[in-house]
Coordinates of C-alpha atoms in Angstrom, one line a residue:
X1 CA -28.8 45.4 -199.2
X2 CA -27.2 45.9 -196.1
X3 CA -24.3 47.8 -194.7
X4 CA -23.4 46.6 -191.0
X5 CA -21.6 48.7 -188.6
X6 CA -18.2 46.8 -186.9
X7 CA -15.3 47.3 -184.7
X8 CA -14.0 46.5 -181.6
X9 CA -16.4 46.7 -178.1
X10 CA -17.0 50.2 -176.8
X11 CA -15.4 52.4 -179.8
X12 CA -18.9 54.0 -180.1
X13 CA -21.4 51.9 -182.9
X14 CA -24.3 51.7 -181.2
X15 CA -24.2 55.4 -180.1
X16 CA -23.5 56.2 -184.0
X17 CA -26.0 53.7 -185.1
X18 CA -28.2 55.8 -182.9
X19 CA -27.5 58.9 -184.5
X20 CA -28.2 57.5 -188.2
X21 CA -31.7 55.6 -187.0
X22 CA -32.6 57.3 -184.3
X23 CA -34.0 53.5 -183.2
X24 CA -32.3 53.9 -179.6
X25 CA -30.0 50.9 -179.3
X26 CA -28.9 50.6 -175.9
X27 CA -25.0 52.1 -175.5
X28 CA -23.0 52.1 -172.2
X29 CA -19.3 52.2 -171.1
X30 CA -19.1 48.4 -170.8
X31 CA -18.2 45.7 -173.8
X32 CA -20.6 44.0 -175.5
X33 CA -23.6 45.9 -174.8
X34 CA -24.9 45.1 -178.3
X35 CA -25.5 41.7 -178.0
X36 CA -28.5 40.9 -181.1
X37 CA -27.7 42.9 -183.4
X38 CA -30.0 46.3 -184.4
X39 CA -31.2 47.0 -187.5
X40 CA -32.1 50.6 -188.7
X41 CA -33.8 51.8 -192.1
X42 CA -32.0 55.1 -193.1
X43 CA -33.1 57.8 -195.2
X44 CA -30.4 58.7 -197.3
X45 CA -29.9 62.7 -197.5
X46 CA -30.5 63.9 -201.0
X47 CA -31.1 67.8 -201.6
X48 CA -32.9 66.6 -205.1
X49 CA -35.6 65.5 -202.8
X50 CA -36.3 68.9 -201.7
X51 CA -36.3 70.4 -205.2
X52 CA -38.8 68.2 -206.5
X53 CA -41.0 68.8 -203.6
X54 CA -40.7 72.6 -204.2
X55 CA -41.1 72.4 -208.1
X56 CA -43.8 69.5 -207.9
X57 CA -45.9 70.2 -205.0
X58 CA -47.0 66.7 -204.1
X59 CA -49.0 65.4 -201.3
X60 CA -46.1 63.3 -199.7
X61 CA -42.6 62.7 -200.5
X62 CA -40.5 59.5 -199.4
X63 CA -36.8 59.5 -199.4
X64 CA -34.2 56.7 -200.5
X65 CA -33.6 54.4 -198.0
X66 CA -30.6 51.9 -196.4
X67 CA -30.2 49.7 -194.0
X68 CA -28.1 50.1 -191.2
X69 CA -26.9 47.1 -189.2
X70 CA -25.5 47.5 -185.5
X71 CA -23.4 44.6 -184.8
X72 CA -21.9 43.4 -181.1
X73 CA -18.6 43.9 -180.9
X74 CA -15.3 41.4 -181.9
X75 CA -12.3 41.3 -179.5
X76 CA -9.4 39.0 -180.6
X77 CA -10.0 35.5 -180.4
X78 CA -13.4 36.1 -182.2
X79 CA -12.9 33.7 -185.0
X80 CA -12.2 30.8 -182.2
X81 CA -15.7 31.8 -180.5
X82 CA -14.2 33.9 -177.6
X83 CA -16.8 36.4 -176.4
X84 CA -19.3 37.0 -179.0
X85 CA -17.3 36.0 -181.7
X86 CA -19.2 33.2 -183.7
X87 CA -22.8 35.0 -183.7
X88 CA -20.9 38.2 -184.6
X89 CA -19.0 36.5 -187.6
X90 CA -22.6 35.2 -188.6
X91 CA -24.1 38.4 -188.7
X92 CA -21.8 40.2 -190.5
X93 CA -21.6 37.4 -192.8
X94 CA -25.7 38.5 -193.5
X95 CA -24.3 42.4 -194.7
X96 CA -23.8 43.3 -197.9
X97 CA -21.1 45.5 -196.7
X98 CA -18.9 46.9 -194.0
X99 CA -18.8 50.3 -191.4
X100 CA -15.5 49.8 -189.3
X101 CA -15.6 52.4 -186.8
X102 CA -12.4 53.0 -185.0
X103 CA -11.9 55.2 -182.1
X104 CA -9.6 57.9 -182.9
X105 CA -9.8 59.8 -179.8
X106 CA -8.4 60.0 -176.1
X107 CA -10.9 59.7 -173.0
X108 CA -9.8 58.2 -169.9
X109 CA -13.1 58.1 -168.7
X110 CA -14.3 55.3 -171.6
X111 CA -12.8 52.3 -171.5
X112 CA -10.8 50.5 -174.2
X113 CA -10.6 46.9 -174.1
X114 CA -7.1 47.0 -174.9
X115 CA -6.7 49.6 -172.3
X116 CA -4.7 52.0 -174.7
X117 CA -5.4 53.6 -178.2
X118 CA -4.1 52.3 -181.1
X119 CA -6.2 52.4 -184.1
X120 CA -4.0 50.9 -186.4
X121 CA -3.8 47.4 -183.8
X122 CA -7.6 48.1 -183.7
X123 CA -8.0 47.7 -187.2
X124 CA -5.3 44.8 -187.6
X125 CA -7.1 42.9 -184.9
X126 CA -10.7 43.2 -186.6
X127 CA -9.2 42.0 -190.1
X128 CA -7.0 39.2 -188.6
X129 CA -10.2 37.6 -187.1
X130 CA -12.2 38.0 -190.4
X131 CA -9.2 36.9 -192.3
X132 CA -8.8 33.5 -189.8
X133 CA -12.9 32.9 -190.6
X134 CA -12.3 33.4 -194.2
X135 CA -9.4 31.0 -194.2
X136 CA -11.8 28.5 -192.8
X137 CA -13.9 29.2 -195.6
X138 CA -11.5 28.4 -198.2
X139 CA -9.9 25.4 -196.7
X140 CA -13.1 23.4 -196.9
X141 CA -13.7 24.8 -200.8
X142 CA -10.5 23.7 -201.5
X143 CA -10.9 20.1 -200.3
X144 CA -13.7 19.6 -202.4
X145 CA -11.8 21.3 -205.7
X146 CA -8.8 19.6 -205.4
X147 CA -10.3 16.4 -205.4
X148 CA -12.0 17.6 -208.9
X149 CA -8.5 19.2 -210.5
X150 CA -6.8 16.1 -210.0
X151 CA -9.2 14.4 -212.4
X152 CA -7.7 16.7 -214.9
X153 CA -11.0 18.7 -215.1
X154 CA -9.6 22.3 -216.7
X155 CA -12.6 24.2 -214.8
X156 CA -11.6 22.7 -211.1
X157 CA -7.8 23.6 -212.2
X158 CA -8.7 27.2 -213.0
X159 CA -10.8 27.2 -209.5
X160 CA -8.0 25.8 -207.6
X161 CA -5.2 28.6 -208.8
X162 CA -7.6 31.3 -207.9
X163 CA -8.6 30.0 -204.5
X164 CA -4.6 28.8 -203.7
X165 CA -4.4 32.9 -204.8
X166 CA -6.9 33.7 -202.2
X167 CA -5.8 31.5 -199.3
X168 CA -1.9 32.6 -199.6
X169 CA -3.1 36.0 -199.9
X170 CA -5.1 35.2 -196.6
X171 CA -2.2 33.8 -194.8
X172 CA -0.1 37.3 -195.9
X173 CA -3.0 39.4 -193.5
X174 CA -4.3 40.6 -197.0
X175 CA -7.8 41.0 -196.9
X176 CA -9.6 39.3 -200.0
X177 CA -10.5 43.1 -201.1
X178 CA -7.4 44.0 -201.9
X179 CA -5.8 41.0 -203.8
X180 CA -5.6 41.4 -207.4
X181 CA -7.9 39.3 -209.2
X182 CA -9.9 39.5 -212.4
X183 CA -13.2 40.5 -212.8
X184 CA -14.3 37.2 -214.2
X185 CA -12.3 35.6 -211.3
X186 CA -14.1 37.4 -208.3
X187 CA -17.4 36.6 -210.4
X188 CA -17.1 33.2 -210.6
X189 CA -14.9 31.7 -208.1
X190 CA -14.4 34.4 -205.6
X191 CA -18.1 35.4 -205.1
X192 CA -20.0 32.4 -204.5
X193 CA -17.6 31.9 -201.2
X194 CA -19.2 35.1 -199.8
X195 CA -15.7 35.8 -197.9
X196 CA -16.3 38.1 -195.1
X197 CA -12.9 40.1 -195.9
X198 CA -14.2 40.5 -200.2
X199 CA -17.3 42.7 -198.7
X200 CA -16.5 46.7 -199.2
X201 CA -15.1 48.5 -196.1
X202 CA -15.4 52.2 -195.1
X203 CA -13.7 53.3 -192.7
X204 CA -15.3 55.7 -189.8
X205 CA -12.6 57.3 -187.6
X206 CA -14.4 58.4 -184.3
X207 CA -12.7 61.3 -183.1
X208 CA -13.1 64.1 -180.5
X209 CA -15.1 67.5 -181.1
X210 CA -12.5 69.1 -181.3
X211 CA -10.8 67.0 -184.6
X212 CA -14.1 66.8 -186.2
X213 CA -13.1 68.6 -189.3
X214 CA -9.1 68.2 -189.6
X215 CA -8.8 65.1 -187.7
X216 CA -5.8 64.4 -185.7
X217 CA -2.6 62.4 -185.4
X218 CA -4.4 59.0 -185.1
X219 CA -6.6 59.4 -188.6
X220 CA -3.5 60.2 -190.4
X221 CA -1.7 57.2 -189.1
X222 CA -5.3 55.3 -190.4
X223 CA -4.9 56.8 -193.9
X224 CA -1.8 55.7 -194.2
X225 CA -2.4 52.2 -193.1
X226 CA -5.3 51.7 -195.6
X227 CA -4.3 53.5 -198.7
X228 CA -3.4 50.9 -200.7
X229 CA -7.4 49.4 -199.7
X230 CA -9.1 51.7 -202.0
X231 CA -11.0 52.3 -198.9
X232 CA -13.2 55.9 -197.8
X233 CA -12.1 56.9 -194.4
X234 CA -14.3 59.4 -192.5
X235 CA -14.1 61.4 -189.9
X236 CA -17.1 61.4 -187.3
X237 CA -16.9 63.0 -183.7
X238 CA -20.1 60.5 -182.6
X239 CA -20.5 61.7 -179.4
X240 CA -20.5 65.4 -181.1
X241 CA -23.4 64.2 -183.3
X242 CA -25.2 62.3 -180.9
X243 CA -25.9 65.8 -179.1
X244 CA -26.8 67.1 -182.8
X245 CA -29.2 64.9 -182.9
X246 CA -30.7 65.9 -179.8
X247 CA -31.5 69.4 -180.8
X248 CA -35.1 70.2 -181.3
X249 CA -34.9 72.5 -184.4
X250 CA -33.6 72.5 -187.7
X251 CA -31.7 76.0 -186.7
X252 CA -30.5 74.8 -183.5
X253 CA -28.9 72.1 -185.1
X254 CA -27.0 74.3 -187.9
X255 CA -25.8 77.1 -185.6
X256 CA -24.1 73.8 -183.5
X257 CA -22.9 72.7 -186.9
X258 CA -21.5 76.2 -187.8
X259 CA -19.5 76.5 -184.8
X260 CA -18.2 73.3 -185.5
X261 CA -17.2 74.5 -188.6
X262 CA -19.1 71.7 -190.6
X263 CA -21.7 72.5 -193.2
X264 CA -23.6 69.6 -192.6
X265 CA -23.8 66.7 -190.1
X266 CA -21.1 63.9 -190.4
X267 CA -23.7 61.1 -190.3
X268 CA -25.3 62.4 -193.5
X269 CA -22.0 62.4 -195.2
X270 CA -21.6 58.7 -193.8
X271 CA -25.1 57.5 -195.2
X272 CA -24.6 58.6 -198.1
X273 CA -20.5 57.0 -198.5
X274 CA -22.7 53.9 -197.4
X275 CA -25.2 54.0 -200.1
X276 CA -22.3 54.4 -202.4
X277 CA -20.5 51.8 -200.7
X278 CA -23.5 49.5 -201.8
X279 CA -23.1 50.0 -205.2
X280 CA -26.7 51.6 -204.9
X281 CA -28.4 55.0 -207.0
X282 CA -31.7 56.8 -206.7
X283 CA -34.0 57.5 -209.7
X284 CA -37.2 59.6 -208.8
X285 CA -40.7 59.4 -209.5
X286 CA -42.4 62.6 -209.6
X287 CA -46.0 63.5 -209.4
X288 CA -49.1 65.4 -207.3
X289 CA -49.6 62.2 -205.7
X290 CA -46.1 61.3 -204.4
X291 CA -42.2 62.6 -205.0
X292 CA -40.2 59.4 -204.2
X293 CA -36.9 58.6 -204.6
X294 CA -36.4 54.8 -205.8
X295 CA -33.3 52.6 -204.9
X296 CA -31.6 50.4 -207.5
X297 CA -28.5 49.1 -208.3
X298 CA -25.9 50.9 -210.3
X299 CA -25.9 49.1 -214.0
X300 CA -29.7 48.4 -213.6
X301 CA -31.8 48.4 -216.9
X302 CA -35.1 50.6 -216.8
X303 CA -37.2 46.9 -216.4
X304 CA -35.3 46.7 -213.2
X305 CA -35.9 50.0 -211.8
X306 CA -39.7 49.4 -213.0
X307 CA -39.6 45.8 -211.1
X308 CA -38.6 47.7 -207.4
X309 CA -42.0 49.7 -207.8
X310 CA -43.7 46.3 -208.5
X311 CA -43.1 42.9 -210.1
X312 CA -45.6 43.2 -212.8
X313 CA -44.1 46.7 -213.7
X314 CA -41.1 44.9 -214.6
X315 CA -42.9 41.6 -216.4
X316 CA -44.9 43.9 -219.0
X317 CA -42.5 46.3 -219.1
X318 CA -43.3 48.6 -222.5
X319 CA -41.1 51.6 -222.4
X320 CA -39.9 54.4 -219.9
X321 CA -40.1 58.2 -220.4
X322 CA -37.1 59.9 -218.8
X323 CA -36.4 63.2 -217.9
X324 CA -33.1 63.8 -216.5
X325 CA -32.9 65.5 -213.3
X326 CA -30.8 68.7 -214.5
X327 CA -33.5 69.4 -217.2
X328 CA -36.3 68.8 -214.8
X329 CA -34.9 71.4 -212.6
X330 CA -33.5 73.6 -215.8
X331 CA -37.6 73.8 -217.4
X332 CA -39.3 73.9 -214.0
X333 CA -42.4 71.3 -214.8
X334 CA -42.5 67.8 -216.4
X335 CA -44.9 69.6 -218.9
X336 CA -42.0 72.0 -220.1
X337 CA -39.6 69.2 -220.7
X338 CA -42.1 67.5 -223.1
X339 CA -42.6 71.2 -224.9
X340 CA -38.7 71.5 -224.9
X341 CA -38.4 68.0 -226.3
X342 CA -36.1 67.1 -223.7
X343 CA -38.4 63.9 -222.7
X344 CA -36.5 60.6 -224.1
X345 CA -38.5 57.2 -224.5
X346 CA -36.1 55.1 -223.8
X347 CA -36.5 50.5 -223.9
X348 CA -35.5 47.1 -222.4
X349 CA -32.0 48.1 -222.7
X350 CA -31.8 50.9 -221.2
X351 CA -29.5 51.7 -218.4
X352 CA -30.5 53.8 -215.5
X353 CA -28.4 56.6 -214.4
X354 CA -28.4 58.3 -211.4
X355 CA -31.2 61.4 -211.2
X356 CA -33.5 60.2 -213.8
X357 CA -37.0 60.9 -213.2
X358 CA -38.9 58.1 -214.6
X359 CA -42.5 57.4 -215.7
X360 CA -43.1 53.5 -217.1
X361 CA -45.3 52.2 -219.3
X362 CA -46.0 48.1 -218.7
X363 CA -49.0 45.8 -219.8
X364 CA -49.8 42.7 -218.3

């Protein structure tokens, strides 16, 4: 599962990517600095891992991770091949969620591709190009479905009705994610098309240092513009975050954050939000060899969770021994949890909860 960082050229995408991944993607003050997408595997900040480490004292610790992709900037006309449009659109189609970075600060020394600062216009520019590309995809599909529907095929007629609604929404500048479909309609007719504007989105307002806590008028305008999209908006001073990552010690970074009035780096907030956007959650294994956070999809069953460790675990799944994270912390060890009768034995139907500490029994 991958989240792609998108936006107009020169809005801070690559600088943000560097903060998140420490991969040092090239960043500079001119458009199209990023051409090939950079991929970073980013640790998901989780205080629960540190607590389990403190209690278990393992030999090693492994955090959960999320893949972040830095994608080339998109400009007006991208859907028709302008700039790096075709490449951008191909790259974003391969991601599972969108982190849309929008410039919300004034600085005459940093060029804006459209010369002026206007977050609403910038958002609409990206939306428009993605919507046009989705319309191309829909039109091709509609041609095929119409032929089948004309034969009287009931299923094709239902699909046609759903696809026409999607097309009408896009033509009205409404992204597919914001169109009111039932869960069944989305699953059966919309999801297979892998439409770009159907991907979940997280908006990142890139602000100046003085606006890192409360935001500014640009942020307020953007929040108002997206209030009906059911999308999260995060405020991040990307250049300041870059400065924080350059500090050598934890103490220095904490002092910097305190001066800004922040409890933790904004990048940490963003990573957790991206993890949630991808509909992912964490369960733990905790032993003397290793404490590890494992990434699974929300709604995964115990065998599916076991399969993340090894496919044999899923194939030969017998049962899962489960401790709630809060119980583990409350009693202080697995042995004491067992003594208190708080360890549960769960079967194949069990849906894993975020934070479960688990052992799997299997036989292949």
